[in-house]
Coordinates of C-alpha atoms and ligand atoms in Angstrom, one line a residue:
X1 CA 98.4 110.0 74.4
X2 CA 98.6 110.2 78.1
X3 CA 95.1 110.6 79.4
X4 CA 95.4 108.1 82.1
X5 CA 98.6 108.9 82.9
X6 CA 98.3 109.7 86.6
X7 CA 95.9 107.4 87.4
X8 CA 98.1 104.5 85.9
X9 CA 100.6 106.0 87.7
X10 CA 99.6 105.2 90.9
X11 CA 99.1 101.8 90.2
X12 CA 102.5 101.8 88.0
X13 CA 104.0 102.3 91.5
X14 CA 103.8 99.0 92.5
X15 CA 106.6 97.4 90.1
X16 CA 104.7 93.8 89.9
X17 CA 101.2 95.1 88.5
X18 CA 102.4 95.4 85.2
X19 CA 104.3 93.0 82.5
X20 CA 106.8 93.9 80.1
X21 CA 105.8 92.7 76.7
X22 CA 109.1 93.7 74.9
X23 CA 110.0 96.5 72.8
X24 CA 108.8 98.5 69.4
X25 CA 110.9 101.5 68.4
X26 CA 112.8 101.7 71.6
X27 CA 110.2 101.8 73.5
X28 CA 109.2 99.3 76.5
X29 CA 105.5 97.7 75.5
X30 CA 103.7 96.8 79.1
X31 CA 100.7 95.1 80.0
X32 CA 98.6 96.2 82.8
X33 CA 96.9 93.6 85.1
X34 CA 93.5 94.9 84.5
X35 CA 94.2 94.4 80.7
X36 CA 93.8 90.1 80.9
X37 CA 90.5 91.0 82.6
X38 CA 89.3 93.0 79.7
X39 CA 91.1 90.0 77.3
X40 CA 89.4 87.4 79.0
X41 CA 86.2 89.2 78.0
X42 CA 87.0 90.2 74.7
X43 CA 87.6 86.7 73.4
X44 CA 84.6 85.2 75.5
X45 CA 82.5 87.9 73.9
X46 CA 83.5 86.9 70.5
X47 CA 83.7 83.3 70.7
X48 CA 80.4 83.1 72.4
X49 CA 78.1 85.5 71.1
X50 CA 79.2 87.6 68.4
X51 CA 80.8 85.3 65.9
X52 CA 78.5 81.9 66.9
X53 CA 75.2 84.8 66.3
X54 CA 76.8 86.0 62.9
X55 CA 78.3 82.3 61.6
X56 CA 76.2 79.7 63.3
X57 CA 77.7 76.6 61.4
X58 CA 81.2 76.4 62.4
X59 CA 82.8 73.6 65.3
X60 CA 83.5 75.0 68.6
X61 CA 87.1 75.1 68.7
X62 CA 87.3 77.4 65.4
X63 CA 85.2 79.5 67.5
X64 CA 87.5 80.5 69.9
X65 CA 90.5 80.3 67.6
X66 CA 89.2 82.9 65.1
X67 CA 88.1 84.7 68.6
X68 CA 91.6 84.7 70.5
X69 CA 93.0 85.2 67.1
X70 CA 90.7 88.3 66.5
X71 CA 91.2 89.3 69.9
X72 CA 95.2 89.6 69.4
X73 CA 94.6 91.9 66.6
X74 CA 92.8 94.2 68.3
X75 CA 95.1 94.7 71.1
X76 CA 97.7 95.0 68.4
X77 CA 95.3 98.1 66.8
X78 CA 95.2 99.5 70.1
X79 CA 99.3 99.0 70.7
X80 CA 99.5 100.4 66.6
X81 CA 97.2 103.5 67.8
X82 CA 99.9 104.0 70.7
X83 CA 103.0 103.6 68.6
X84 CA 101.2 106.8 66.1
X85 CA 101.5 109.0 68.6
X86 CA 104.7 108.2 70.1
X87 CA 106.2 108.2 66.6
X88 CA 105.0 111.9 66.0
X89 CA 106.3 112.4 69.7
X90 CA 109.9 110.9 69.0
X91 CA 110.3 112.9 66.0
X92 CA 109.3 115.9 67.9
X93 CA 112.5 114.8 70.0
X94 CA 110.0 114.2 73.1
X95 CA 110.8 110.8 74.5
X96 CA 108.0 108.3 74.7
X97 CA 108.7 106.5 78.5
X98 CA 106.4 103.4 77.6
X99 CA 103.3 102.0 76.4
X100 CA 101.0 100.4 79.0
X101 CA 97.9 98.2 77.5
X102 CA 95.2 98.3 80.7
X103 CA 91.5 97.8 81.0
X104 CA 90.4 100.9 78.9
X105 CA 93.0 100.7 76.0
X106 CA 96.2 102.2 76.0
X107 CA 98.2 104.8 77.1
X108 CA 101.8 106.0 75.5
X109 CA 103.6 107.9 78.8
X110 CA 105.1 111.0 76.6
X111 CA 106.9 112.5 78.9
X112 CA 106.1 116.1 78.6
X113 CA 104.0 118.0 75.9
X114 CA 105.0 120.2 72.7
X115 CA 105.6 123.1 73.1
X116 CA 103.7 124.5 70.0
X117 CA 99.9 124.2 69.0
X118 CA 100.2 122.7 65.9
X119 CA 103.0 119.9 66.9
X120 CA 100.6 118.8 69.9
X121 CA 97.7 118.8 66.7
X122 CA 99.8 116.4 64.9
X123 CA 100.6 114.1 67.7
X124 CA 97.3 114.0 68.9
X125 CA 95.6 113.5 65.8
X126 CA 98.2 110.8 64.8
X127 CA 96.4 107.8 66.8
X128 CA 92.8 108.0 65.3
X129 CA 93.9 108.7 62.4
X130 CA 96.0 105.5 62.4
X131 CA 93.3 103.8 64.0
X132 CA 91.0 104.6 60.6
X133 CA 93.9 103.7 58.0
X134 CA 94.0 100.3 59.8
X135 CA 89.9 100.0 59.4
X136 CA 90.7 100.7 55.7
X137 CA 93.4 98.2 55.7
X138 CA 91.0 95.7 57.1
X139 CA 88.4 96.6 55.1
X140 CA 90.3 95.7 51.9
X141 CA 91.3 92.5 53.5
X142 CA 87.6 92.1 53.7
X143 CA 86.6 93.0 50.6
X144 CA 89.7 90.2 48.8
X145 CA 89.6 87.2 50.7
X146 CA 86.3 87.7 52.8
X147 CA 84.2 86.2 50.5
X148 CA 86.2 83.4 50.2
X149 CA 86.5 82.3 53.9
X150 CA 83.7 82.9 56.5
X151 CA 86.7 83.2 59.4
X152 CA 88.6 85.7 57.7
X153 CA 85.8 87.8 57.1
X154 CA 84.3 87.4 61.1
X155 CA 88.0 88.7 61.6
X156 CA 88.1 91.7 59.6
X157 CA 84.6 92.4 59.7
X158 CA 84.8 92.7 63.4
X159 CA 88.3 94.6 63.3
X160 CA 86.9 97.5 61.2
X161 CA 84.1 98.0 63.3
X162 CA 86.4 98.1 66.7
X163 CA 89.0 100.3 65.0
X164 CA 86.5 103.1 63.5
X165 CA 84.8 102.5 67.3
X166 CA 88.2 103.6 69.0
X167 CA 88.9 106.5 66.6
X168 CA 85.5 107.5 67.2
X169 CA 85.7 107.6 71.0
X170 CA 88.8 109.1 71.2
X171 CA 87.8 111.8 69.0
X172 CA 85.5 113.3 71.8
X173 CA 86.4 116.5 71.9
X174 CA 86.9 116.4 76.1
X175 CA 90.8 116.7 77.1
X176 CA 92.3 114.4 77.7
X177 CA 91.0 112.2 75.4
X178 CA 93.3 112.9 71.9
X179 CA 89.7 114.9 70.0
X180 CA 90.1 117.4 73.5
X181 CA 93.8 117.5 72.6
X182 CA 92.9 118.6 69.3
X183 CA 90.5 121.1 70.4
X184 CA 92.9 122.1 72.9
X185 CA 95.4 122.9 70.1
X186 CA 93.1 124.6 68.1
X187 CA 91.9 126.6 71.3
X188 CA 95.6 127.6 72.1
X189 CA 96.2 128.3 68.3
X190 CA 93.4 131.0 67.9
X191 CA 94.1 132.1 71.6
X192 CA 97.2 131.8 72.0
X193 CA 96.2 131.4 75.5
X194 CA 97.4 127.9 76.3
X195 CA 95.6 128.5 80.1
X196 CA 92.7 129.2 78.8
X197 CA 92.6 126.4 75.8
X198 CA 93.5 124.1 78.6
X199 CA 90.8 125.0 80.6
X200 CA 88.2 125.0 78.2
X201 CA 88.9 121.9 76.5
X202 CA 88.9 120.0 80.4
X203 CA 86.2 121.5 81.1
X204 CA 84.3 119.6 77.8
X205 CA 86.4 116.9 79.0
X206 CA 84.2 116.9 82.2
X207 CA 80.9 117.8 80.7
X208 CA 81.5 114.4 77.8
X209 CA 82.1 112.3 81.2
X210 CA 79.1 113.4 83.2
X211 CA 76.6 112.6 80.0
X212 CA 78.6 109.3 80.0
X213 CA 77.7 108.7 83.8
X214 CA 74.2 109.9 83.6
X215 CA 73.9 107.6 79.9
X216 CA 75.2 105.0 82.1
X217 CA 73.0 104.9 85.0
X218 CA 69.6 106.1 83.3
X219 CA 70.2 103.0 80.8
X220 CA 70.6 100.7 83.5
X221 CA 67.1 100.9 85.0
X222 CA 65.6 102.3 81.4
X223 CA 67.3 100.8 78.2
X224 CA 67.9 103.0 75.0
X225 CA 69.5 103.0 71.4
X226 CA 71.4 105.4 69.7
X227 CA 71.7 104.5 66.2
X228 CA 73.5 101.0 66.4
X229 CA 74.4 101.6 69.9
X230 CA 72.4 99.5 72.7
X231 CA 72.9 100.6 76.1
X232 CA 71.0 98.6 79.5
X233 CA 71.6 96.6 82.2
X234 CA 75.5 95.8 82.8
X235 CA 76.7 97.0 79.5
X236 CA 75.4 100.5 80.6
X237 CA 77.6 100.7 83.8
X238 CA 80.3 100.3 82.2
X239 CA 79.8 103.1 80.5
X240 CA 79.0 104.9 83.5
X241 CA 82.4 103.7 84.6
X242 CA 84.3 105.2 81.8
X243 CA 82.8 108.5 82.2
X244 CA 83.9 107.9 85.8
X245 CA 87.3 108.0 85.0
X246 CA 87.3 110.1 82.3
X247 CA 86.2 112.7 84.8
X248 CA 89.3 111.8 86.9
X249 CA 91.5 111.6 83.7
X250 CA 90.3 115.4 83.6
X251 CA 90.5 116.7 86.6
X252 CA 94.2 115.3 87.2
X253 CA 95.3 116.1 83.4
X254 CA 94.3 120.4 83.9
X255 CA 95.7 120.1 87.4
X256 CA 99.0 118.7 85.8
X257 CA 98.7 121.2 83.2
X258 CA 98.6 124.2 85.3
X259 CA 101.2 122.4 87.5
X260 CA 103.5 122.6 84.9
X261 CA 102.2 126.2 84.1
X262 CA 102.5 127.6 87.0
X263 CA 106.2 126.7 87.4
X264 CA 107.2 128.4 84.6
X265 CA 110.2 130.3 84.8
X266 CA 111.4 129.2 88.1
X267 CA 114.7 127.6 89.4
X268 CA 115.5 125.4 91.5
X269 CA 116.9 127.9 93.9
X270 CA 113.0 129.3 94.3
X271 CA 111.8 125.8 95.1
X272 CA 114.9 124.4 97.0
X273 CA 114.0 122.7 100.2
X274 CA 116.8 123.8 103.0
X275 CA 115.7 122.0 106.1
X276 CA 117.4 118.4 105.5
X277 CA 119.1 117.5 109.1
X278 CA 122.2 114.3 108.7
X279 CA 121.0 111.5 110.7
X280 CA 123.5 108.2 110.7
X281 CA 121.5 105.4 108.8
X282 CA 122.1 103.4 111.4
X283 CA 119.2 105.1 113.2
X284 CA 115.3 103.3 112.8
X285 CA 112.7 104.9 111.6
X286 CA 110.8 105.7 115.2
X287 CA 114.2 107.5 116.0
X288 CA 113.6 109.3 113.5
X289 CA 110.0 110.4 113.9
X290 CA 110.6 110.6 117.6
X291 CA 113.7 113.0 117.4
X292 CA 112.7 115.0 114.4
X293 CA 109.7 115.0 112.8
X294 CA 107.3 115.1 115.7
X295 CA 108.9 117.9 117.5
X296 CA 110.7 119.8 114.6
X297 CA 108.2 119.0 111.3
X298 CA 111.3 118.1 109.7
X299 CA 110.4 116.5 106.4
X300 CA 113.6 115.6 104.5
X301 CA 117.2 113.7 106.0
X302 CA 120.2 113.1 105.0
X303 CA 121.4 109.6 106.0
X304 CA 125.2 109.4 106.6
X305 CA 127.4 106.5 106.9
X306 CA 129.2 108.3 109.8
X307 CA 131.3 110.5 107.5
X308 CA 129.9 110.7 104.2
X309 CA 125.9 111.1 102.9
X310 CA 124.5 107.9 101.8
X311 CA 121.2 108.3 100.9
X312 CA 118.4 110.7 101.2
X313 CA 114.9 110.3 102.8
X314 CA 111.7 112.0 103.0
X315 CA 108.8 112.2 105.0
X316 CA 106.8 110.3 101.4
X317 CA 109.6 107.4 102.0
X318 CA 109.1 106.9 105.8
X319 CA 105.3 107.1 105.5
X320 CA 105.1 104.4 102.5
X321 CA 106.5 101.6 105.5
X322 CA 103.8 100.8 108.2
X323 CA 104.5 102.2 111.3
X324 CA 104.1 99.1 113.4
X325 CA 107.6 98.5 111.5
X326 CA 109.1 101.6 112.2
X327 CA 110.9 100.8 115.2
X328 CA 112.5 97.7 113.4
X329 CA 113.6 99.7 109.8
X330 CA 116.9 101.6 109.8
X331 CA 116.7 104.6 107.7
X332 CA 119.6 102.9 105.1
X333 CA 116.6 100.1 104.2
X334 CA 114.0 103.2 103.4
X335 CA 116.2 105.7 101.7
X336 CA 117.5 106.3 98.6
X337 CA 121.1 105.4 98.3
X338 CA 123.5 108.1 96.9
X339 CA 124.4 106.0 93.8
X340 CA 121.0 105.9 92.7
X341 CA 120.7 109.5 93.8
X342 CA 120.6 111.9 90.4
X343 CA 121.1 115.4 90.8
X344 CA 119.6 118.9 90.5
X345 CA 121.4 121.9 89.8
X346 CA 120.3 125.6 91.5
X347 CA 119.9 127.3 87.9
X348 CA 117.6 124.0 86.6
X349 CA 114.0 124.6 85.2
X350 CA 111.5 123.7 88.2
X351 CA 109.2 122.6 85.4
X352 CA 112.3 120.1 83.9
X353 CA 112.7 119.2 87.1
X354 CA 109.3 118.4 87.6
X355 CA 109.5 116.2 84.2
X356 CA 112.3 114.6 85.5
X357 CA 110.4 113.3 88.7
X358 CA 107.8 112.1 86.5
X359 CA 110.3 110.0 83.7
X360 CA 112.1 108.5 86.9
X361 CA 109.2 107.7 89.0
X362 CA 110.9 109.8 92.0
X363 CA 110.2 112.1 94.9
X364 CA 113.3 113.6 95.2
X365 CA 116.1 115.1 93.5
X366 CA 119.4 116.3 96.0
X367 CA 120.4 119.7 95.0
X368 CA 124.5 120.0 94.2
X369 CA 126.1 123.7 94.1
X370 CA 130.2 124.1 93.8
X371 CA 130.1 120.0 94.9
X372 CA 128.3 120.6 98.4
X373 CA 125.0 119.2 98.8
X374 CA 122.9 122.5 99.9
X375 CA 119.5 121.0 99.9
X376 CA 116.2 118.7 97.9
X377 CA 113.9 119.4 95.5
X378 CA 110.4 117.5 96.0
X379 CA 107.3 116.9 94.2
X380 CA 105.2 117.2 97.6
X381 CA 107.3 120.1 97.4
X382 CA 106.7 122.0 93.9
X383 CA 103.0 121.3 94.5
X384 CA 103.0 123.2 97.8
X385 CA 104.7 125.9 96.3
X386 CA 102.1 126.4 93.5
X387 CA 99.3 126.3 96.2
X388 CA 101.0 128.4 98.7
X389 CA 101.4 131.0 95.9
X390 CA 97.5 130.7 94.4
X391 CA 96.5 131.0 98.0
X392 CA 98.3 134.1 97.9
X393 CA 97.0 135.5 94.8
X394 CA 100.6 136.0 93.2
Ligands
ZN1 ZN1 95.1 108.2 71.2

């Protein structure tokens, strides 16, 4: 699902962190930077310790075959996992944006989320469950050919074991791991309350991460077992670390949520911004800050070629450059041309608008009514609007 969405985001911002693998079902397979790290250790892991512990009498190199081997495999599980629950999504008619392989698994970017309790059961549900038919599927490789070759059963046997692992951890009932979707669903079902559900089920979410952190740091300095489970010294931080960002996979994922909530029923017209000034594109950015945004706290232009509008910028775009280049960047380098420019309409959903910053990975949307360009819609811009309003108490 998309529990990591925002924070994947951020880094998803910088085109070159990330590596397009190809594509399954239409949609664009990437792999994150931090996920060769977490490769790297994988296959060390396995063709060091785990297989040469469990099979001590094979060569060295058949070590780090069946390991690199294995390895693939399980990033294929994780990829499989993915593909589940953008399958239920697609059917759902809720495009899947991509799937991004990074440090702590995957994440499928869905781009918004169903509408109805039981759909957003299925979908969640979808990826552990897949996760467990591919342990069975293992399992009976296992169980054919395992006793005939020792590599074949290191394989499986260690693929079973990782796949019932991730549909365990992912069954934590804390949003917005997919078990905290589920809740959530069933929450929202016997509620029908979807503010509440979401609450409730980030809340867990928080709760499961702070008993990770805590695990994670008392194991560290004092080492204990749980069941099969060893947890001390470095192995233990990372699990502080995951609890880490599962709080921040949380927090972000109930404040999206209620985001999305609170613009419910608005238009564009309610969340328009009007105060765009024309500025030729010709002009640098210190112009710009000089004549408009540090006397007037404009936050949004209109570049012109003279005549005609050429691109739009915002106060995001201007900061995102260094400001020892302002006075050397014309606005027509920062903006975003007009032919790359798509629209909003004054009677759009401010929530589908909202989606539609998200699917583009944009900050602004020029807003077109009877052909004349009357103003933007923001992100910076929809947010400030819900707080104003909770500040409020409407
Ligand atoms: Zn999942």
């Amino acid at each position: 699902m998309k529990p990591f969405t925002t924070l994947l985001k951020q880094q998803q911002g910088k085109i070159n962190t990330s590596f397009r693998l190809g594509k399954i079902m239409g949609i664009p397979i990437y792999l994150h930077i931090s996920w060769f790290i977490i490769f790297a250790l994988v296959i060390w892991s396995l063709s060091f310790f785990v297989f040469p512990h469990e099979f001590p009498n094979w060569n060295r190199s058949l070590y780090w075959i069946v390991g690199i081997v294995t390895s693939i495999l399980f990033f294929a599980s994780v990829v499989a996992h993915e593909l589940a629950h953008s399958w239920f999504s697609l059917r759902q008619g809720i495009p899947v944006r991509s799937i991004t392989l990074f440090i702590f698994g995957g994440v499928a970017r869905i781009s918004r989320e169903s509408p109805k309790p039981l759909e957003e059961l299925v979908m969640a549900a979808a990826g552990p469950v897949s996760s467990l038919v591919l342990a069975g599927a293992f399992s009976l490789i296992w169980w054919l050919v395992g006793s005939y070759s020792e590599p074949i059963r290191a394989m499986t046997g260690w693929l079973i074991y990782i796949n019932i692992s991730l549909a365990a951890f992912n069954l934590i009932p804390g949003f917005p791991l997919d078990g905290g979707r589920v809740l959530r669903s069933i929450l929202w079902k016997a509620s029908d309350n979807y503010k509440w559900a979401t609450l409730w089920a980030s809340r867990i979410g928080r709760w499961v991460a702070y008993i990770f952190i805590f695990a994670g740091i008392y194991g560290f300095f004092v080492p204990f077992r749980i069941g099969l489970l060893e947890f001390g010294g470095i192995g233990s931080l990372w699990l502080a670390f995951i609890g880490w960002f599962l709080e921040n996979a949380a927090s972000s994922s109930y404040q999206q949520a209620m985001l999305r909530e609170a613009l419910k029923g608005l238009k564009v017209r309610d969340v328009i911004t009007r105060d765009c000034v024309s500025v030729p594109q010709e002009n640098t950015l210190k112009q710009v800050a000089q004549e408009h945004i540090i006397p007037a706290g404009r936050s949004c232009f209109l570049a012109t070629d003279g005549i005609r509008l050429s691109g739009i910028i915002t106060l995001k775009d201007i900061k995102a450059i260094p400001q020892t280049q302002w006075d050397t960047t014309l606005l027509k380098q920062a903006m975003t041309p007009i032919d790359q420019l798509q629209i909003a309409r004054m009677e759009d959903d401010a929530t589908e608008i909202l989606d539609r910053l998200d699917q583009e990975d944009i900050n602004q949307l020029p807003v077109i009514e009877n052909g004349i360009l009357v103003g933007i819609v923001t992100k910076e811009n929809l947010i400030r609007f819900i707080r104003t309003r909770s500040e409020l108490g409407i």
